[in-house]
Coordinates of C-alpha atoms in Angstrom, one line a residue:
X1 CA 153.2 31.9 -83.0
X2 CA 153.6 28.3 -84.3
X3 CA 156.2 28.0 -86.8
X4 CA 154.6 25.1 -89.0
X5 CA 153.1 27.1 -91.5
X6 CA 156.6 29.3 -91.8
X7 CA 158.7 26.6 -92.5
X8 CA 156.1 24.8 -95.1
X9 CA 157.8 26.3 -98.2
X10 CA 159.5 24.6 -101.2
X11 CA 163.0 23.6 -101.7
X12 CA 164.4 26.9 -102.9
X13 CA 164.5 28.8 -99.2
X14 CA 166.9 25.5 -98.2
X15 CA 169.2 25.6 -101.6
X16 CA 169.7 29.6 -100.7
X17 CA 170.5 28.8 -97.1
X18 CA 173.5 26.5 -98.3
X19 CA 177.1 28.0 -98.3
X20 CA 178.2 29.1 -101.4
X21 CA 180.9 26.5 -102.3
X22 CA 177.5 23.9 -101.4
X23 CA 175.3 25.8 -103.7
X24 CA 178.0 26.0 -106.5
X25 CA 178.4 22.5 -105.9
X26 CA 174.4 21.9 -106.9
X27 CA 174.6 24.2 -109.9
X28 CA 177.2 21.1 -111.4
X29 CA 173.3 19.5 -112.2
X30 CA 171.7 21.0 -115.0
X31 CA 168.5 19.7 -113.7
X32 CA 169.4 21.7 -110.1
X33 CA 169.6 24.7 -112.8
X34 CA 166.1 24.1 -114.4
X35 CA 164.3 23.9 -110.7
X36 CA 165.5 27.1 -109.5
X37 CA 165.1 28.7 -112.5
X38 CA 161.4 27.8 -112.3
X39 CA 160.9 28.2 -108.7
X40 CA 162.0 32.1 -109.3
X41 CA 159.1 35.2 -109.3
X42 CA 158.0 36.0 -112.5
X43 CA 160.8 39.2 -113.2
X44 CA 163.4 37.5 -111.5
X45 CA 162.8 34.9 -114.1
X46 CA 162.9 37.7 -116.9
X47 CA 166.3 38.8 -115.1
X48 CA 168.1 35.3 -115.3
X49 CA 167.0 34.9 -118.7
X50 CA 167.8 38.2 -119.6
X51 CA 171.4 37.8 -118.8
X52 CA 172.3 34.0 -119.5
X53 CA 174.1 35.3 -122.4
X54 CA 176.1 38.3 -120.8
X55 CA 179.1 37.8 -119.6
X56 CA 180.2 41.9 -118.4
X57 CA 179.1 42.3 -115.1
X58 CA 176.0 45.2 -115.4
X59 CA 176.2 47.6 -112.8
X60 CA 172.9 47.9 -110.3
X61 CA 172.2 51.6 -111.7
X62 CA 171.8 49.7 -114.8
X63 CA 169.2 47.2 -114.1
X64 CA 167.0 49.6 -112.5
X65 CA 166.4 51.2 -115.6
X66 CA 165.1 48.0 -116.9
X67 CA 161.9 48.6 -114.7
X68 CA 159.7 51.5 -114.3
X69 CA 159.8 53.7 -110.9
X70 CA 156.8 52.4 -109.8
X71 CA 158.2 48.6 -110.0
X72 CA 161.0 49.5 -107.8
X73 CA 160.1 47.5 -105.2
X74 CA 159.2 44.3 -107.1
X75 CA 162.5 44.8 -109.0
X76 CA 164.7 44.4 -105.3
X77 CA 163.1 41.5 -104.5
X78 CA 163.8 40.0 -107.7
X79 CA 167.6 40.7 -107.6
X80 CA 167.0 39.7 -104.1
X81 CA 165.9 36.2 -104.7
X82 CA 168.6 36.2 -107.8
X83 CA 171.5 36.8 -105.1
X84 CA 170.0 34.4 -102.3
X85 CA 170.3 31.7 -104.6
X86 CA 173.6 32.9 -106.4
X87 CA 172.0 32.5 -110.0
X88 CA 173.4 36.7 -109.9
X89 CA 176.9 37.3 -107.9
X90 CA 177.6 40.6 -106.7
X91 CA 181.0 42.6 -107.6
X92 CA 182.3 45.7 -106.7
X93 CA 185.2 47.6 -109.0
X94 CA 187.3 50.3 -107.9
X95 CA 184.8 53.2 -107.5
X96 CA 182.6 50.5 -105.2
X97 CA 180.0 50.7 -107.7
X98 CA 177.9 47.0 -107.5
X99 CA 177.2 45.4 -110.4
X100 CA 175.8 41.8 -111.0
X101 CA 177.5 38.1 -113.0
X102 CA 175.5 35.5 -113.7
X103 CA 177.2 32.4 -111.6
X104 CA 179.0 30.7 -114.3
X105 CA 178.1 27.1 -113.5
X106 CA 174.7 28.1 -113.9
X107 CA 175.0 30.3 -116.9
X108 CA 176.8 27.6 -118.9
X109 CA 174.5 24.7 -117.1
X110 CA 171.4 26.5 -118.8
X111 CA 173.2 27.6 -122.0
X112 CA 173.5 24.2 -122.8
X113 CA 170.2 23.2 -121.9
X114 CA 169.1 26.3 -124.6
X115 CA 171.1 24.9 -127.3
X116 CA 171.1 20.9 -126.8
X117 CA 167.1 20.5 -124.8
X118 CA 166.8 18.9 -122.2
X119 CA 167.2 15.2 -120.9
X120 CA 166.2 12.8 -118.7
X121 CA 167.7 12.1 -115.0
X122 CA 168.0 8.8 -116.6
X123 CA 166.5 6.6 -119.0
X124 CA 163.3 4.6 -118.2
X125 CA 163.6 1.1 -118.4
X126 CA 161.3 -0.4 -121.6
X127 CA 158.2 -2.0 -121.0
X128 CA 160.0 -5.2 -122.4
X129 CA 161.4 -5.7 -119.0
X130 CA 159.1 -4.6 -116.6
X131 CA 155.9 -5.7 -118.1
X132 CA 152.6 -4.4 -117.0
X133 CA 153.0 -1.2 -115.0
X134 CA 150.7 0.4 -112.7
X135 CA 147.8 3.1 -114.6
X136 CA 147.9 6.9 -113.3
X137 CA 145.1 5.9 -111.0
X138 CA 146.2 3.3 -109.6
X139 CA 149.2 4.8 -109.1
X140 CA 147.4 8.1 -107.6
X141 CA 145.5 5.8 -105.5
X142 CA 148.7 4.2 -104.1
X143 CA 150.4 7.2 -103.4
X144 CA 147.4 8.8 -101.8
X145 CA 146.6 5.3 -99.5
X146 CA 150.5 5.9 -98.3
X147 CA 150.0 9.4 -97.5
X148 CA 146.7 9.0 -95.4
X149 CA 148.6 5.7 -93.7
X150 CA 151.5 8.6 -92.7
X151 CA 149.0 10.9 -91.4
X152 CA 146.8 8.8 -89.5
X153 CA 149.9 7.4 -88.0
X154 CA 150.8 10.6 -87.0
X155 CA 147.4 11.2 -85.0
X156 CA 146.8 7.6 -84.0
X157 CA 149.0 4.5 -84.5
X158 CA 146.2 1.9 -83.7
X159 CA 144.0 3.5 -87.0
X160 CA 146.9 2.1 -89.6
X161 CA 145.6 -0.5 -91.3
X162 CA 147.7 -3.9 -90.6
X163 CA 150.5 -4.9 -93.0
X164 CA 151.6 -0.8 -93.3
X165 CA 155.0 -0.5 -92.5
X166 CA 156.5 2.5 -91.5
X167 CA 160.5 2.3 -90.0
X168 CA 160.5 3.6 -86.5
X169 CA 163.7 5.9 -87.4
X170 CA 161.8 7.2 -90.3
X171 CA 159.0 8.1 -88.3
X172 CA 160.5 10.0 -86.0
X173 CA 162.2 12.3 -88.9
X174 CA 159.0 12.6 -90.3
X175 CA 156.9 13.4 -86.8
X176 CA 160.0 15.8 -85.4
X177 CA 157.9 18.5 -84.5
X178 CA 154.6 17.4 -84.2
X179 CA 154.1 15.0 -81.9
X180 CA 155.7 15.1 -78.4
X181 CA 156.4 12.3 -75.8
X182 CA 157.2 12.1 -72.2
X183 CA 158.4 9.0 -70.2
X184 CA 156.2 6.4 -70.2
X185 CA 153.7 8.5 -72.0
X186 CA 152.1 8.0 -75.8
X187 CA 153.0 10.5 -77.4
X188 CA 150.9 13.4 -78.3
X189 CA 150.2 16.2 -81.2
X190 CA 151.9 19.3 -80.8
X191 CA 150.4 22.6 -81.8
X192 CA 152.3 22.6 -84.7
X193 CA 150.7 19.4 -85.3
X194 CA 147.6 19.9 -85.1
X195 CA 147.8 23.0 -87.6
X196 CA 149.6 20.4 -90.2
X197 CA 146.8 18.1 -90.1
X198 CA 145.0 21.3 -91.4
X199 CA 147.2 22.2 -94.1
X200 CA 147.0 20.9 -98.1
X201 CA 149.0 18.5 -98.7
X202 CA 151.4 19.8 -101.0
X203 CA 152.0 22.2 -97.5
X204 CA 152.1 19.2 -95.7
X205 CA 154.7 17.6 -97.9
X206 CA 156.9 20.4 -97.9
X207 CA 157.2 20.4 -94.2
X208 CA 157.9 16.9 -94.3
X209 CA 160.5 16.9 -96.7
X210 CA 162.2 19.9 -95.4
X211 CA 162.8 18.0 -92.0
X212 CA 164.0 15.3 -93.5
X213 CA 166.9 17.1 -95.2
X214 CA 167.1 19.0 -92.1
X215 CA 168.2 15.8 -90.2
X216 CA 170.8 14.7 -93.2
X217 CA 173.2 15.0 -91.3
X218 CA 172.2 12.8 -88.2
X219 CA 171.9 10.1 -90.7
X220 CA 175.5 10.5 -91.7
X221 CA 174.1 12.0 -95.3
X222 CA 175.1 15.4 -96.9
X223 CA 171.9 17.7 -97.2
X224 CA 173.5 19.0 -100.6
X225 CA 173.6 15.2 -102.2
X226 CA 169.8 14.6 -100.8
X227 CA 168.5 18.4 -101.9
X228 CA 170.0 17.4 -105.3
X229 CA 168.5 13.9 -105.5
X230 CA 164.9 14.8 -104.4
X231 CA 164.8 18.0 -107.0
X232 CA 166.1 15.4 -109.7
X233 CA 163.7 13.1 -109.2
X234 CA 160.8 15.9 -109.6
X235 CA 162.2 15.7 -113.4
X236 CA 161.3 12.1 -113.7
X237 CA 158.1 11.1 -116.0
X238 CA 155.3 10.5 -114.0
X239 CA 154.4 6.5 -113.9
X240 CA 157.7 5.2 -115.8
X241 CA 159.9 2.6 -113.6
X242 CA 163.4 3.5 -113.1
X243 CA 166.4 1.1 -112.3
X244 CA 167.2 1.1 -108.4
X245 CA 170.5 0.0 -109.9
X246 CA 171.0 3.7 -111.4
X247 CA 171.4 4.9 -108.0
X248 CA 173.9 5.7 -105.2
X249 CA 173.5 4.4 -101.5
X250 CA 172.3 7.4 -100.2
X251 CA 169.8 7.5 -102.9
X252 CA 168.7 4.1 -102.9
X253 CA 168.4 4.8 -98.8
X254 CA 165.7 7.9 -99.8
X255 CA 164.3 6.2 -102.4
X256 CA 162.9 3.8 -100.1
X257 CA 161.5 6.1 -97.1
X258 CA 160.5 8.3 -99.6
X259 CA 158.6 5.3 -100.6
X260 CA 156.7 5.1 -97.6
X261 CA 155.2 8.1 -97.5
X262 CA 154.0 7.6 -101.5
X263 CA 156.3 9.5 -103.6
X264 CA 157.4 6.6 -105.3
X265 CA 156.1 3.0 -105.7
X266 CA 158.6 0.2 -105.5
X267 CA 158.3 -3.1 -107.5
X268 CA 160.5 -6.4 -108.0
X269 CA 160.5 -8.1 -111.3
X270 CA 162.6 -11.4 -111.5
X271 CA 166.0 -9.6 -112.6
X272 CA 165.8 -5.9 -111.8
X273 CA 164.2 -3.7 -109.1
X274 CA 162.5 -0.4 -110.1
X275 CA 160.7 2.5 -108.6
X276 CA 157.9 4.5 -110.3
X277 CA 157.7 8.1 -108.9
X278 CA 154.0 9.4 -108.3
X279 CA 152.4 13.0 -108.5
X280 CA 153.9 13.2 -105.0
X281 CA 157.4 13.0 -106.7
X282 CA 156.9 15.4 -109.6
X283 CA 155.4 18.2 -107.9
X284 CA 158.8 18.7 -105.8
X285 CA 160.0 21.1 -108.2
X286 CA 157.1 23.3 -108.1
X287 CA 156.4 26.2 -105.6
X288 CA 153.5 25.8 -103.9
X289 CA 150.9 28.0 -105.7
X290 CA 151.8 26.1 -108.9
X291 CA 151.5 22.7 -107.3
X292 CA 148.2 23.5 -105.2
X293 CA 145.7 20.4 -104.9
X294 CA 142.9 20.6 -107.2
X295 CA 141.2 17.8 -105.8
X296 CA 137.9 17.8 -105.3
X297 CA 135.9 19.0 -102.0
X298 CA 133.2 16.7 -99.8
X299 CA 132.3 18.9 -97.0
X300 CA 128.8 20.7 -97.1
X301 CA 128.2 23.3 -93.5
X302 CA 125.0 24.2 -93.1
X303 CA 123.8 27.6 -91.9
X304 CA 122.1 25.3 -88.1
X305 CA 126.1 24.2 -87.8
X306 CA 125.6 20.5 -88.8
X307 CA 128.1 18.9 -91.2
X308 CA 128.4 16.6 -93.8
X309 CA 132.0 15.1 -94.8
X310 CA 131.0 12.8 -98.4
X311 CA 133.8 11.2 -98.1
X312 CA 135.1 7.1 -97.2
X313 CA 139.2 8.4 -95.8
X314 CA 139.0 7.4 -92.0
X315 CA 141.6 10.3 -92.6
X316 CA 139.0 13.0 -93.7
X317 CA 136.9 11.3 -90.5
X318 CA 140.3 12.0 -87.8
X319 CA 140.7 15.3 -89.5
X320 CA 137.4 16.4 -88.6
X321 CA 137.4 15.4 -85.6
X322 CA 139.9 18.1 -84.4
X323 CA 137.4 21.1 -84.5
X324 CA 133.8 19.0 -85.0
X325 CA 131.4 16.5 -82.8
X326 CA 131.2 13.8 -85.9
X327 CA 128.0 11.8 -84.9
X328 CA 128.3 8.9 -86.9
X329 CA 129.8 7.6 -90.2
X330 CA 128.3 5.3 -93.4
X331 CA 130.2 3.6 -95.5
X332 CA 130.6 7.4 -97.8
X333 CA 129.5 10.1 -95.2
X334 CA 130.2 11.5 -92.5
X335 CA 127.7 13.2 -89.8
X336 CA 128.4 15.9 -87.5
X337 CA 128.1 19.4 -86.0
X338 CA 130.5 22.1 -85.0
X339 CA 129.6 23.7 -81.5
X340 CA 131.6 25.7 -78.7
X341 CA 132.7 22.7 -77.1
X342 CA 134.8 21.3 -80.1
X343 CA 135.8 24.9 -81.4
X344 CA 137.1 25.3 -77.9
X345 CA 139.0 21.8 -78.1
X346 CA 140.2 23.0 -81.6
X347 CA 142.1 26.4 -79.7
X348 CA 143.1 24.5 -76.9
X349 CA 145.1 22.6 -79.0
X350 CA 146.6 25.3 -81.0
X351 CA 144.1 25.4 -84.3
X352 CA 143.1 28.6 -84.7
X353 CA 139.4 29.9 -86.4
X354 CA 141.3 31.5 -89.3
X355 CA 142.8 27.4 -90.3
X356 CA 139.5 26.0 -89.1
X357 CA 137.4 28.6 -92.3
X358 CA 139.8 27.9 -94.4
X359 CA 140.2 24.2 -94.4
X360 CA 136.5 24.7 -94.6
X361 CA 136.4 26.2 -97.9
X362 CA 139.4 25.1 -99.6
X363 CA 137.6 21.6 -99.3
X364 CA 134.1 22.6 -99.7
X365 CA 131.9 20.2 -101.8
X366 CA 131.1 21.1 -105.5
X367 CA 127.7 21.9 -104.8
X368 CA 128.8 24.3 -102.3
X369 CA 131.9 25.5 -103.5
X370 CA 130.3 28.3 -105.8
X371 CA 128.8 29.6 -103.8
X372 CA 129.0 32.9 -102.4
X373 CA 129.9 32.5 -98.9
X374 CA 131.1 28.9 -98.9
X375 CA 130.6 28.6 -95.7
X376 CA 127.8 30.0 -93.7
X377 CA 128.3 33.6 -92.3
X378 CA 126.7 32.7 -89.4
X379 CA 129.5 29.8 -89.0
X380 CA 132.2 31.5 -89.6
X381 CA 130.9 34.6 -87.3
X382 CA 130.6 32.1 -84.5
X383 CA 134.1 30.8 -84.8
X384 CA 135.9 34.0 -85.0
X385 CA 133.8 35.0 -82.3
X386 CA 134.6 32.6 -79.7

């Protein structure tokens, strides 16, 4: 089974795969502390907080009085997730009996942060200097007109609008996986690529991001100092510019392809440089259910298979493309059908019905979207069926 949809998780499964001297090394940011202390499952969280100011180790038999019997299980995957990540070390005395420390960087990291609040990355630069900056919706708008550019690059090079930039090294990072090439050929979608194009974006970021730290190391970077930057900058206000001259090489380097994908917007006054993060940026924190798109839907299925996309994105257009004949398009909808023929082009290429229903309904117009089904038994019948 394609592994696109494994591997399109946050941050936190990449921190707990560092060695520990790497992790321990993370844990010197008290903003590192704060992220994984948010990313954790609800009594995990209870857990770390429970013991930030403990400093005995408490024995295993101990915690599990902390729970009821029928929590058992919930309660080892907490302690689970507390160990992966070394927020809990495990020690053994004499008799062998395990007991759990809070990791000491991060106990004192977020003792602080209880006691003092917490602060900026760094300081925005005043208004004074930069003048004018761009409103949230501009600044969604840019963010989202990079992203599309990315992914319609990624099923079509000729449909990027001129004067988009994207490096050729950069590219490849970003496309590892989902496109594939042979000699003298264009390259093509992968499997895994053509379930991407399916996924919410947040999903889609994740994968992204997680290749890109993933190929540090090609690029002569440590994956530790880039894990660290990216989960800093989530902590940045949304919308405020930042001094380029605040950061290292290797962060000035990911500030700027992080820039052409729309996580940050970059801008040059007469003295200083800046960058302003977007929504892209701040969500990096999160875990995906918190950070979830709640944009709004445009597609309306009707029960005779025809489609309408309201929509202007030549993205949204490409997208559909992959599992429906679109007919034609006006300047804000899109016309089109779903039949056996483009089902059958959507498996051949690795989509499957389940991704097809559920891109579907997770982008189902609001006039439809209340509705009980969403999308049209009959529709949905005929796409599992085939």
């Amino acid at each position: 089974m394609p592994q696109v949809m494994v591997v399109a998780r946050n941050f936190m499964d990449m921190v707990a795969a560092l060695p520990a001297s790497k992790l321990d090394m993370l844990y010197d940011s008290a903003f590192i502390c704060e992220a994984v202390l948010r990313s954790l499952p609800p009594l995990a969280k209870k857990y770390a907080l429970q013991m930030l100011y403990v400093l005995a180790p408490v024995t295993s038999a101990a915690m599990e009085e902390w729970v009821l019997d029928e929590y058992a299980a919930k309660h080892r995957v907490a302690i689970d997730k507390l160990l992966q990540l070394r927020v809990f070390v495990e020690v053994r005395d004499r008799r062998k009996e395990v007991s759990y420390k809070m990791n000491q960087k991060f106990q004192g990291n977020m003792q602080k942060y209880l006691v003092d609040g917490g602060s900026l990355p760094r300081e925005p630069i005043p208004l004074s200097v930069t003048g004018r900056l761009p409103a949230s919706a501009d600044l969604e708008a840019y963010a989202l007109d990079q992203w599309e550019c990315f992914l319609l690059q990624l099923i079509n090079s000729s449909q990027v609008e001129k004067g988009t930039s994207f490096s050729s090294s950069m590219m490849k990072t970003f496309q590892r996986g989902l496109l594939s090439s042979r000699d003298g050929e264009a390259p093509k979608l992968t499997e895994n690529g053509f379930q991407f194009l399916l996924m919410e974006t947040n999903a889609q970021l994740w994968y992204i991001m997680r290749e890109y730290i993933s190929s540090a190391e090609e690029r002569g970077v440590d994956p530790t100092e880039l894990i660290s930057f990216l989960l800093e900058l989530s902590f940045h206000k949304l919308g405020a510019a930042y001094s380029l001259n605040t950061l290292t090489d290797v962060q000035r380097i990911a500030i700027r392809d992080l820039a052409e994908l729309g996580l940050v917007k970059l801008q040059q006054g007469r003295k200083d440089s800046w960058f302003i993060p977007t929504q892209l940026a701040t969500n990096l924190s999160a875990s995906l259910s918190d950070s979830s798109s709640n944009k709004e839907g445009f597609v309306v299925v009707e029960t005779n298979f025809r489609m309408y996309a309201y929509s202007t994105s030549k993205l949204h257009c490409e997208i559909l493309r992959l599992f429906s004949r679109v007919e034609y398009q006006l300047p804000n909808l899109i016309v089109g059908a779903i039949n056996k023929e483009s089902i059958y082009g959507a498996f051949e290429n690795g989509i499957t019905a389940e991704q097809i229903i559920s891109f579907l309904k997770q982008n189902a117009h609001p006039r439809v979207a209340d509705k009980i089904p969403t999308v049209p038994e009959n529709v949905t019948d005929q796409a599992v069926g085939n």
